[in-house]
Amino acid sequence: NAGVMQNPRHLVRRRGQEARLRCSPMKGHSHVYWYRQLPEEGLKFMVYLQKENIIDESGMPKERFSAEFPKEGPSILRIQQVVRGDSAAYFCASSPKGDTEAFFGQGTRLTVV
Amino acid sequence: AQSVTQLDSHVSVSEGTPVLLRCNYSSSYSPSLFWYVQHPNKGLQLLLKYTSAATLVKGINGFEAEFKKSETSFHLTKPSAHMSDAAEYFCVVSPPDNLFFGTGTRLTVIP
């Protein structure tokens, strides 16, 4: 049973480009969480999704950021018109239910140049 | 409302001495509580979890944590630090349907 898979592991984008981060949850997991870890800071919650639904997006910036978790395929975190401040590690986690332990991917390290 | 406070941003111990990483939480529900560890340039790994069973929870690599409801604490301990324990540690509270992270404690182990 493969773990949570995130790709790419490293992503470099120029300012103004779009970044698409992918997260394939563990088999049988229908809950996905996205977190951002800024340099020298802790993990900050961004969004919580179940299949085809956004449950809680209170941690998502109102502009340029969006997330989806379609019926088929991975969850996608999309950042439009990236800026230098978006440079961070983005972690995805999945769980079978909302109150059980989450399993984390290795993260995607986004660098905006 | 849910929140997690890790009382120390950095902890430094000598190899072979005890480790104490402090965590206090607040939750409107009876929460589940977790400790995760993140080694440099690595993902997050679950160390241990509390889910309303025994209040003393044993995890991997010799770590354990005690849930104290009266103090709303879930401190992480290890009797004897090893060099490989140097990492960032996150305390997490989970009411239903989400995970809330503390800001992390960076553990340094001095040889």
XYZ file of C-alpha atoms in Angstrom:
224
model
C 0.000 0.000 0.000
C 1.790 3.071 -1.232
C 1.899 6.092 1.019
C 0.691 9.560 0.192
C 2.378 10.615 -3.024
C 3.104 14.226 -3.793
C 4.586 15.479 -7.007
C 6.637 17.135 -8.009
C 9.012 17.059 -5.029
C 10.592 20.307 -6.139
C 9.032 22.977 -8.316
C 10.592 26.190 -9.534
C 8.401 28.893 -11.018
C 9.013 32.434 -12.153
C 6.910 35.207 -10.709
C 3.558 35.362 -12.457
C 3.485 31.715 -13.522
C 1.099 29.070 -12.255
C 2.059 26.270 -9.868
C 0.127 22.997 -9.729
C 0.853 20.658 -6.862
C -0.523 17.136 -6.874
C -1.385 14.823 -4.044
C -2.473 11.217 -4.389
C -3.898 9.999 -1.081
C -3.411 6.542 0.302
C -5.734 3.894 -1.043
C -9.075 4.048 0.685
C -8.560 7.560 2.054
C -11.191 10.082 1.101
C -10.009 12.986 3.272
C -7.196 15.243 2.119
C -5.545 18.150 3.909
C -3.094 20.707 2.555
C -0.589 22.550 4.739
C 2.031 25.174 4.012
C 5.309 25.449 5.841
C 7.048 28.758 5.405
C 10.749 29.076 6.223
C 11.299 29.277 9.993
C 7.569 28.842 10.658
C 5.343 25.985 11.608
C 2.798 24.185 9.529
C -0.252 26.223 8.628
C -3.519 24.641 7.645
C -4.779 25.651 4.229
C -7.689 23.501 3.140
C -9.518 20.286 3.946
C -11.277 18.348 1.216
C -13.286 15.231 0.801
C -14.011 13.730 -2.590
C -15.512 16.481 -4.777
C -16.123 18.747 -1.781
C -14.233 21.489 0.012
C -15.015 21.092 3.685
C -12.883 23.859 5.191
C -10.833 26.406 3.277
C -10.397 28.875 6.088
C -6.607 28.758 5.749
C -6.499 29.462 2.041
C -5.592 32.917 0.823
C -8.664 34.417 -0.807
C -6.934 35.157 -4.083
C -4.790 33.103 -6.454
C -5.106 29.848 -4.464
C -7.558 27.054 -5.201
C -7.848 23.368 -4.431
C -9.825 20.462 -5.722
C -10.195 16.767 -5.048
C -12.103 15.237 -7.947
C -13.917 11.938 -7.926
C -11.104 10.421 -9.928
C -7.469 11.429 -9.719
C -5.294 13.304 -7.292
C -6.028 16.380 -5.264
C -4.619 19.521 -6.851
C -3.459 22.691 -5.141
C -3.233 25.453 -7.693
C -1.477 28.758 -7.214
C -1.949 31.329 -9.933
C 0.416 34.219 -10.625
C 2.926 33.081 -8.030
C 4.906 35.607 -6.018
C 8.134 35.215 -4.037
C 6.167 34.932 -0.799
C 4.582 31.717 -2.071
C 7.947 29.954 -1.790
C 7.407 27.271 0.825
C 7.026 23.574 1.404
C 3.495 22.360 0.776
C 2.446 19.185 2.509
C -0.529 17.014 1.762
C -2.015 14.512 4.189
C -4.772 11.973 3.851
C -6.904 10.044 6.277
C -9.722 7.533 6.029
C -11.919 9.567 8.369
C -11.904 13.088 9.720
C -10.749 12.284 13.239
C -8.085 9.691 12.656
C -4.386 10.099 12.175
C -3.287 11.586 8.936
C -0.524 10.242 6.774
C 1.695 12.808 5.154
C 3.396 13.005 1.831
C 7.006 14.086 1.459
C 5.976 17.561 0.451
C 6.502 19.768 -2.577
C 9.066 22.508 -2.214
C 8.027 25.470 -4.312
C 10.607 28.088 -5.137
C 9.529 31.262 -6.882
C 12.314 33.103 -8.648
C -12.223 26.848 19.261
C -9.145 24.712 18.859
C -5.552 25.756 19.357
C -2.181 24.286 20.139
C 0.699 25.997 21.897
C 4.184 24.580 21.868
C 5.887 26.388 24.668
C 9.451 26.200 23.356
C 10.532 26.996 19.820
C 13.991 25.506 20.440
C 15.175 22.858 22.888
C 18.786 21.785 23.209
C 19.879 18.698 25.156
C 23.036 16.663 25.493
C 23.106 13.171 24.076
C 21.990 10.668 26.697
C 19.980 13.189 28.739
C 16.175 13.362 28.964
C 14.034 15.193 26.428
C 10.928 17.227 27.309
C 8.933 19.001 24.599
C 5.937 20.862 25.956
C 2.513 21.188 24.382
C -0.697 22.742 25.659
C -3.967 22.656 23.799
C -7.483 23.989 23.924
C -10.430 22.294 22.341
C -14.182 22.545 22.456
C -14.383 18.803 21.932
C -12.662 15.778 23.400
C -9.738 15.885 21.047
C -7.380 13.388 19.604
C -3.786 14.491 20.065
C -0.699 13.626 18.054
C 2.999 14.270 17.893
C 4.687 14.343 14.506
C 8.395 14.565 13.751
C 9.990 16.169 10.727
C 13.623 15.494 9.946
C 15.495 17.991 7.755
C 14.208 17.995 4.185
C 11.885 15.124 4.943
C 8.132 14.724 5.291
C 6.220 14.328 8.513
C 6.154 11.092 10.469
C 3.695 10.171 13.191
C 5.416 9.594 16.536
C 2.409 8.774 18.666
C -1.264 9.503 19.177
C -3.770 9.820 21.988
C -7.380 8.914 21.234
C -9.077 8.746 24.685
C -7.698 5.384 25.726
C -4.692 5.211 28.072
C -3.421 8.624 29.126
C 0.226 7.557 28.805
C 0.955 6.915 25.175
C 4.051 5.158 23.905
C 5.354 5.944 20.454
C 8.192 5.038 18.175
C 11.887 5.537 18.908
C 11.403 5.522 22.686
C 9.166 8.584 22.847
C 6.096 8.804 25.008
C 3.543 11.451 25.945
C 1.089 11.865 28.777
C -2.352 13.353 28.317
C -3.307 15.507 31.312
C -6.804 16.824 30.935
C -6.662 18.995 34.078
C -3.600 20.786 32.714
C -4.682 20.586 29.034
C -1.204 19.329 28.269
C 0.318 16.623 26.108
C 4.060 16.848 26.690
C 6.475 14.628 24.768
C 9.308 12.924 26.629
C 12.180 10.537 26.047
C 14.477 9.247 28.785
C 17.692 9.480 26.791
C 18.294 11.611 23.712
C 20.049 10.214 20.667
C 21.748 12.190 17.944
C 19.183 10.942 15.445
C 16.412 12.626 17.466
C 17.503 16.044 16.205
C 14.482 17.262 14.240
C 11.405 19.470 14.327
C 8.517 18.202 16.438
C 4.888 19.217 15.992
C 2.065 18.793 18.462
C -1.315 18.413 16.791
C -4.863 18.587 18.092
C -7.687 17.012 16.158
C -11.284 17.732 16.847
C -13.486 15.970 14.328
C -12.641 16.863 10.781
C -9.374 18.694 10.942
C -5.852 18.838 12.271
C -4.410 21.901 13.986
C -0.650 22.167 14.312
C 1.525 23.883 16.842
C 4.341 26.040 15.524
C 6.903 23.338 16.185
C 9.847 22.777 18.514
C 13.307 22.336 17.052
C 15.266 19.781 19.051
C 19.052 19.986 18.962
C 21.111 17.152 20.423
C 24.640 18.010 21.506
C 27.201 15.227 21.336
